[in-house]
Amino acid sequence: MTGLLEGILTSPVGRKVAAKAGLAEPPRLRRGRVLPAGPVALASLPGGGIAAEVLDAVGVSPVEPLLDLPGNRTDDEKGRPQPPRYETRPGALVIDATGVREIAQLELLRQVLRPVMKGLEKSGRVIILATEADAVDGLEAKAVAQGIDGIMRTVGKELRGGSTANLVLLAEGVQASDLVSTMSFLLEGRSAFVSGQVWRVAPAKTPVEGAASDKPFADRVVVVTGAARGIGAAIARTFHRDGAKLVVVDIPAAGESLAQVANELKGSALQLDITAPDAGARIADHVARVHGPEARIWAMVHNAGITRDKMLANLDEKVWASVLDVNLAAEMRINEVLLDHDRPGALAEDGRIVGIASTSGWAGNKGQTNYAASKAGVMGLVWAMRDELADSRVTTNGVAPGFIETEMTGKIPYVQREVFRRTNSLSQGGQPVDVAETIAYLCDPASSGVDGQVIRVCGQNLIGR
């Protein structure tokens, strides 16, 4: 019955009916290492300036923004004043609001934003740079910093055609070079399903050397757990595209699929139950054996996870414990071993750790108490490790996927699945590659100023924040 209903609703007639009901075809998103086709407009507000340096480093020559001012408006056929229109639809608007401290200055954001709200090219970008509230003085300045957050989130929900909005907050002492990887990620199609997000960039833990590369992981070892299929396989493929030497890990029952992924990516496979007490040691030993005793892991991606969904009233201790052990406790045990940098095959002294959280961890989800606990725990672990490793060059970050189109979500009844797809600002589910691209960005050698962040890859899902 579900298949019949889906067939009817996805037929040409069904699509027309759905469109009339407000369920139009979702926009096609620009993906991959692809910059916008149209020009990038840069609005440097008073006190700003760093964005121009960053765009120059990215290789983008920006154009002047249009301003919604009385003298620039034109009337429509009914005599209503309309904002000015760009001659060529811009692919992105970058706003440097790092110097904005007063409520009155928020009007400047309105002036530069209004012309692009209906004027961006499809899959366009709005990127706002602002100063972290902790780095400014005075009640008004701190309130304004939060006001910019509200502007960005609302803009993300009002943009059309698959366009996104994001806010990057700068900590004290940030240089243009610290922002290059973040600006590149947000402008390119790699950030297709990331919208309505706020994250913070601090001064780089490790100075960036040389020009940006499309093979940032060349000669670097990356370990991905849960890599036999779905999101894990997509993560491995993305790192392979960017030059990494892959170690893919999954349970023995998935050995055949894991071997196929390893062979495809010219990596090595490790069949392993990550809940085993010696899992961390076995990962390090495998890396040392395959890549040599001097080899170190550049990035450890903890993708493996399970669900055992039941209403709390029906949830016994065995099912409860299994999810928390796989999704959270195993990650902690493995990290403890790999953070012994002197151990052959362990994590590099300037390596990366990435955990997989979930929007269920942000907002909870009916029937997923154990899963929500484990994924909220991953977020807590990321934030705690940021503080614990503050004097280290290692960075720890997380991603929190929303509804991602996988084999598992494909089994959800069609109507329910369609509701999940539509409850975000981009009106569609994400792809496994969207999660993979965000993880690769966090692990980029140039992203060492991004630490202790959990980025939602959810199309600005309406649940949570």
XYZ file of C-alpha atoms in Angstrom:
465
model
C 0.000 0.000 0.000
C 2.852 2.383 0.866
C 4.480 1.707 -2.514
C 1.207 2.320 -4.357
C 0.627 5.607 -2.531
C 4.178 6.761 -3.234
C 3.773 5.867 -6.914
C 0.581 7.910 -7.168
C 1.979 10.955 -5.382
C 5.205 10.976 -7.410
C 3.431 10.647 -10.779
C 3.059 13.782 -12.971
C -0.568 14.210 -11.870
C 0.327 13.503 -8.261
C 3.091 16.116 -8.360
C 0.618 18.741 -9.602
C -1.810 17.884 -6.817
C 1.016 17.992 -4.278
C 2.162 21.379 -5.597
C -1.343 22.805 -5.200
C -1.354 21.474 -1.647
C 1.868 23.376 -0.975
C 4.200 20.407 -1.512
C 6.110 21.625 -4.543
C 9.166 19.783 -5.832
C 12.116 20.669 -3.606
C 14.952 22.682 -5.154
C 18.013 20.901 -6.488
C 21.018 21.718 -4.327
C 24.500 22.606 -5.570
C 26.935 20.058 -4.173
C 30.653 19.320 -4.252
C 33.701 21.587 -4.489
C 31.783 24.065 -6.641
C 31.618 27.818 -6.007
C 28.488 29.839 -6.837
C 28.042 30.653 -10.512
C 27.052 34.265 -9.868
C 29.158 37.008 -8.303
C 29.799 37.170 -4.568
C 28.645 40.450 -3.020
C 30.544 41.687 0.024
C 29.037 44.104 2.534
C 31.747 45.343 4.899
C 29.877 47.151 7.655
C 31.606 49.794 9.836
C 34.409 48.289 11.896
C 34.713 45.236 9.635
C 37.367 44.350 7.087
C 38.484 40.778 7.669
C 36.002 39.300 5.179
C 37.705 41.047 2.256
C 41.013 39.413 3.216
C 39.362 36.019 3.552
C 37.651 36.205 0.163
C 40.903 37.263 -1.430
C 42.603 34.204 0.088
C 39.782 32.001 -1.222
C 40.303 33.464 -4.707
C 36.994 35.335 -4.898
C 36.780 38.909 -6.180
C 33.615 40.347 -4.603
C 31.262 42.966 -6.010
C 29.615 45.850 -4.177
C 26.282 45.051 -2.517
C 23.042 46.803 -3.344
C 21.399 48.731 -0.504
C 17.698 48.948 0.193
C 17.452 52.737 0.511
C 14.622 55.022 -0.653
C 16.624 56.361 -3.589
C 17.425 52.866 -4.870
C 13.910 51.456 -4.870
C 11.660 51.019 -7.882
C 7.880 50.737 -7.951
C 6.079 47.655 -9.225
C 2.983 47.785 -11.459
C 0.831 48.566 -8.428
C 3.067 51.396 -7.299
C 4.579 49.508 -4.372
C 8.256 50.278 -3.689
C 10.542 47.303 -4.370
C 14.159 46.792 -3.310
C 16.851 47.296 -5.976
C 17.683 44.338 -8.212
C 21.123 43.044 -9.095
C 21.876 43.061 -12.812
C 23.204 39.510 -12.413
C 21.826 37.382 -9.623
C 24.584 37.035 -7.015
C 25.634 33.567 -5.929
C 26.323 34.720 -2.398
C 26.188 37.682 -0.040
C 28.916 37.884 2.584
C 28.272 40.375 5.391
C 31.171 41.451 7.564
C 29.399 42.508 10.756
C 32.422 41.981 12.999
C 32.340 45.655 14.014
C 28.597 45.926 14.684
C 27.980 46.865 18.319
C 24.854 49.069 18.355
C 21.178 48.288 17.869
C 20.891 51.040 15.270
C 23.562 49.307 13.183
C 21.321 46.272 12.691
C 19.486 48.412 10.145
C 22.578 48.057 7.951
C 22.014 44.312 7.815
C 18.449 44.866 6.688
C 19.636 47.205 3.947
C 22.021 44.668 2.397
C 19.853 41.606 3.002
C 16.562 42.760 1.498
C 17.773 42.915 -2.138
C 18.986 39.291 -2.030
C 16.015 37.691 -0.288
C 14.388 37.091 -3.673
C 17.441 37.909 -5.748
C 20.012 35.168 -5.071
C 20.718 32.494 -7.636
C 19.434 29.032 -6.771
C 21.440 27.305 -4.048
C 22.918 30.668 -3.128
C 24.562 31.612 0.137
C 24.215 34.256 2.846
C 27.230 34.211 5.175
C 27.474 36.574 8.113
C 30.698 37.125 10.047
C 30.282 38.620 13.511
C 32.225 38.915 16.748
C 31.670 36.469 19.582
C 29.567 38.048 22.361
C 32.220 37.101 24.910
C 34.751 39.181 22.978
C 32.777 42.463 23.062
C 32.186 44.880 25.936
C 28.884 46.337 27.070
C 25.326 45.118 27.383
C 24.193 46.593 24.076
C 27.055 45.017 22.130
C 26.369 41.604 23.651
C 22.636 41.913 22.940
C 23.367 42.943 19.349
C 25.612 39.897 18.858
C 22.659 37.692 19.777
C 20.368 39.795 17.595
C 22.508 38.928 14.574
C 21.970 35.262 15.426
C 18.195 35.771 15.222
C 18.495 37.603 11.907
C 20.517 34.782 10.361
C 18.153 32.028 11.496
C 15.125 33.869 10.120
C 16.849 34.662 6.835
C 17.601 30.950 6.427
C 13.884 30.181 6.712
C 12.854 32.890 4.241
C 15.372 32.264 1.460
C 14.232 30.448 -1.668
C 15.566 28.005 -4.233
C 17.797 25.968 -1.945
C 19.746 28.943 -0.622
C 21.222 28.846 2.868
C 22.236 31.252 5.622
C 24.932 30.721 8.244
C 26.682 32.747 10.943
C 30.373 32.485 11.845
C 31.379 34.023 15.156
C 34.995 35.112 15.535
C 36.884 34.728 18.773
C 39.431 37.329 19.815
C 42.645 37.209 17.805
C 41.297 35.443 14.718
C 43.232 36.141 11.512
C 42.009 35.892 7.918
C 43.995 32.672 7.408
C 42.025 31.053 10.246
C 38.780 31.573 8.314
C 39.731 30.381 4.836
C 38.610 26.762 5.240
C 35.284 27.835 6.771
C 34.576 30.431 4.086
C 35.441 27.945 1.331
C 33.160 25.313 2.848
C 30.222 27.690 3.226
C 30.531 29.157 -0.261
C 30.975 25.822 -2.003
C 28.398 23.111 -2.605
C 29.961 21.075 0.187
C 27.690 22.946 2.627
C 24.503 22.277 0.624
C 22.494 20.906 3.568
C 23.968 23.138 6.292
C 21.764 26.151 7.019
C 20.710 28.225 10.003
C 23.868 27.249 11.859
C 26.169 29.166 14.168
C 29.712 28.142 14.917
C 32.789 29.725 16.322
C 36.257 30.051 14.871
C 39.215 30.696 17.161
C 42.864 31.327 16.278
C 44.313 28.238 14.598
C 45.892 25.676 16.899
C 48.302 24.816 14.092
C 49.414 27.483 11.574
C 48.182 26.886 8.033
C 51.034 26.225 5.629
C 50.832 26.729 1.884
C 47.841 27.395 -0.357
C 44.469 25.678 -0.025
C 44.446 22.225 -1.586
C 41.757 20.023 -3.082
C 43.720 17.059 -1.638
C 44.097 18.190 1.987
C 44.467 14.622 3.296
C 47.204 13.455 0.935
C 49.432 10.928 2.746
C 47.274 11.179 5.890
C 45.631 8.167 7.547
C 41.896 8.477 8.269
C 39.909 5.871 10.233
C 36.128 5.648 9.757
C 33.971 3.309 11.831
C 30.638 1.994 10.599
C 31.994 2.346 7.060
C 30.450 -0.663 5.323
C 27.442 1.221 3.974
C 25.327 4.380 4.062
C 26.754 7.485 5.670
C 29.952 5.712 6.753
C 30.761 4.622 3.199
C 30.049 8.161 1.956
C 32.439 9.567 4.570
C 35.158 7.171 3.435
C 34.598 8.056 -0.242
C 34.813 11.783 0.474
C 38.094 11.413 2.349
C 39.411 9.229 -0.495
C 38.482 11.940 -3.006
C 40.514 14.366 -0.915
C 43.601 12.138 -0.857
C 43.359 10.165 2.401
C 44.688 6.701 3.156
C 41.601 4.930 4.483
C 41.136 2.418 7.269
C 37.485 1.378 7.215
C 36.028 -0.371 10.251
C 32.808 -2.305 10.781
C 31.460 -5.390 12.527
C 32.381 -8.857 11.176
C 28.797 -9.419 9.986
C 29.315 -6.556 7.507
C 32.669 -7.946 6.374
C 31.748 -8.478 2.722
C 30.388 -4.956 2.255
C 33.327 -3.535 4.208
C 35.809 -5.327 1.954
C 34.066 -3.897 -1.119
C 34.396 -0.358 0.260
C 38.051 -0.898 1.157
C 38.863 -2.314 -2.278
C 37.033 0.511 -4.035
C 38.988 3.137 -2.091
C 42.335 1.300 -2.083
C 42.202 1.288 1.716
C 42.360 -1.419 4.349
C 39.463 -3.081 6.165
C 39.336 -3.890 9.859
C 36.505 -6.121 11.058
C 35.920 -5.059 14.620
C 33.208 -4.790 17.251
C 33.983 -1.315 18.598
C 32.508 -2.228 21.987
C 35.326 -4.742 22.569
C 37.567 -3.638 25.465
C 40.637 -3.728 23.193
C 39.018 -1.929 20.225
C 41.255 1.148 20.503
C 44.386 -0.978 20.720
C 43.337 -3.044 17.715
C 42.762 0.094 15.625
C 46.200 1.457 16.518
C 47.868 -1.921 15.902
C 46.183 -2.189 12.498
C 47.376 1.278 11.467
C 50.933 0.527 12.593
C 50.948 -2.832 10.813
C 49.519 -1.544 7.510
C 51.160 1.903 7.366
C 54.273 1.402 9.473
C 55.125 1.955 13.163
C 55.786 5.652 12.569
C 52.338 6.196 11.049
C 49.758 8.140 13.016
C 46.029 8.635 12.521
C 45.203 12.093 11.206
C 41.435 11.808 11.688
C 39.371 9.411 13.784
C 35.733 9.500 12.643
C 33.348 7.768 15.054
C 30.473 7.035 12.690
C 29.384 3.602 13.985
C 26.038 3.686 15.730
C 22.837 1.747 16.320
C 19.193 2.408 17.130
C 16.966 0.202 19.287
C 13.822 2.290 19.348
C 11.151 1.615 21.954
C 8.868 3.727 24.085
C 10.476 4.258 27.485
C 7.720 2.241 29.165
C 8.895 -0.791 27.155
C 12.637 -0.182 27.326
C 14.589 -2.711 29.400
C 18.137 -2.377 30.692
C 19.686 -4.582 27.987
C 18.351 -2.537 25.068
C 19.122 0.691 26.911
C 22.748 -0.306 27.555
C 23.458 -1.595 24.038
C 22.761 1.784 22.423
C 24.738 3.792 24.964
C 27.681 1.400 24.719
C 27.955 1.495 20.914
C 27.103 5.150 20.377
C 28.960 6.756 23.277
C 30.979 4.601 25.676
C 32.923 2.823 22.911
C 33.959 6.163 21.446
C 35.289 7.297 24.811
C 37.292 4.097 25.321
C 38.810 4.271 21.835
C 39.743 7.945 22.234
C 41.508 7.236 25.507
C 43.809 4.732 23.790
C 44.427 6.746 20.624
C 45.274 9.936 22.528
C 48.455 8.226 23.694
C 50.464 9.888 20.924
C 53.579 7.814 21.667
C 51.774 4.606 20.810
C 52.474 3.327 17.250
C 49.381 3.830 15.102
C 47.689 6.213 17.568
C 46.366 9.719 16.871
C 48.748 12.369 15.544
C 49.595 15.191 17.947
C 47.688 17.612 15.699
C 45.006 15.118 14.676
C 41.242 15.325 14.472
C 38.451 13.525 16.310
C 34.871 13.736 15.019
C 31.795 12.221 16.655
C 28.346 11.762 15.148
C 25.508 13.267 17.168
C 21.933 13.739 15.914
C 19.104 16.216 15.911
C 17.441 13.701 18.255
C 20.185 14.597 20.708
C 19.229 18.277 20.444
C 15.474 17.955 20.757
C 14.684 14.383 21.770
C 12.468 12.073 19.739
C 9.535 9.882 20.688
C 10.620 6.286 21.178
C 14.337 7.152 21.213
C 15.219 7.884 24.834
C 18.318 5.690 24.700
C 19.385 7.015 21.289
C 18.793 10.660 22.287
C 20.800 10.119 25.470
C 23.704 8.657 23.520
C 23.737 11.394 20.888
C 23.359 14.212 23.393
C 26.203 12.492 25.200
C 28.345 12.723 22.059
C 27.758 16.483 22.033
C 28.675 16.718 25.690
C 31.817 14.705 25.015
C 32.842 17.068 22.207
C 32.444 20.124 24.433
C 34.212 18.481 27.370
C 37.144 17.308 25.247
C 37.536 20.805 23.820
C 38.267 22.015 27.339
C 40.316 18.980 28.346
C 42.505 19.233 25.234
C 42.688 23.033 25.212
C 46.493 22.939 25.439
C 46.719 20.233 22.772
C 46.796 20.669 19.006
C 44.099 18.005 18.631
C 40.615 19.271 17.696
C 37.374 17.531 18.637
C 34.148 18.295 16.796
C 30.824 16.699 15.963
C 28.108 16.691 13.347
C 24.408 16.239 14.076
C 22.582 14.915 11.003
C 18.890 15.501 10.539
C 16.816 13.455 8.094
C 19.297 11.861 5.681
C 18.173 9.702 2.744
C 19.596 6.246 3.434
C 18.523 2.639 3.006
C 17.238 2.749 6.589
C 15.113 5.899 6.157
C 13.833 4.497 2.865
C 11.925 1.891 4.882
C 9.883 4.542 6.716
C 6.264 4.722 5.433
C 5.998 7.222 2.568
C 3.745 9.838 4.199
C 5.771 9.838 7.405
C 8.983 10.000 5.367
C 7.667 12.942 3.382
C 6.841 14.804 6.595
C 10.391 14.268 7.840
C 11.758 15.517 4.520
C 9.672 18.672 4.529
C 10.267 19.839 8.097
C 13.334 21.893 7.276
C 14.045 25.107 5.399
C 15.225 23.257 2.263
C 12.092 21.046 2.071
C 13.986 17.808 1.464
C 16.106 15.143 3.064
C 19.855 15.399 2.995
C 22.242 13.012 1.273
C 24.961 10.943 3.012
C 27.551 13.035 1.184
C 26.286 16.145 3.010
C 27.324 14.631 6.333
C 30.595 13.444 4.810
C 31.509 16.871 3.415
C 30.963 18.540 6.780
C 33.155 15.993 8.533
C 35.894 16.433 5.929
C 35.767 20.208 6.447
C 36.150 19.781 10.205
C 39.148 17.490 9.647
C 40.869 19.746 7.108
C 44.384 20.736 8.240
C 43.300 24.358 7.679
C 40.377 24.013 10.127
C 42.371 23.869 13.356
C 40.618 27.011 14.626
C 37.316 25.087 14.622
C 37.230 23.134 17.875
C 34.481 21.917 20.184
C 31.768 22.579 17.599
C 28.712 20.463 16.792
C 27.406 21.378 13.338
C 23.873 20.344 12.427
C 23.600 18.907 8.921
C 19.837 19.127 8.760
C 18.755 21.780 6.255
C 17.754 23.961 9.240
C 15.437 21.362 10.708
C 12.491 22.816 12.594
C 13.109 20.667 15.679
C 15.646 21.821 18.208
C 17.640 24.965 17.542
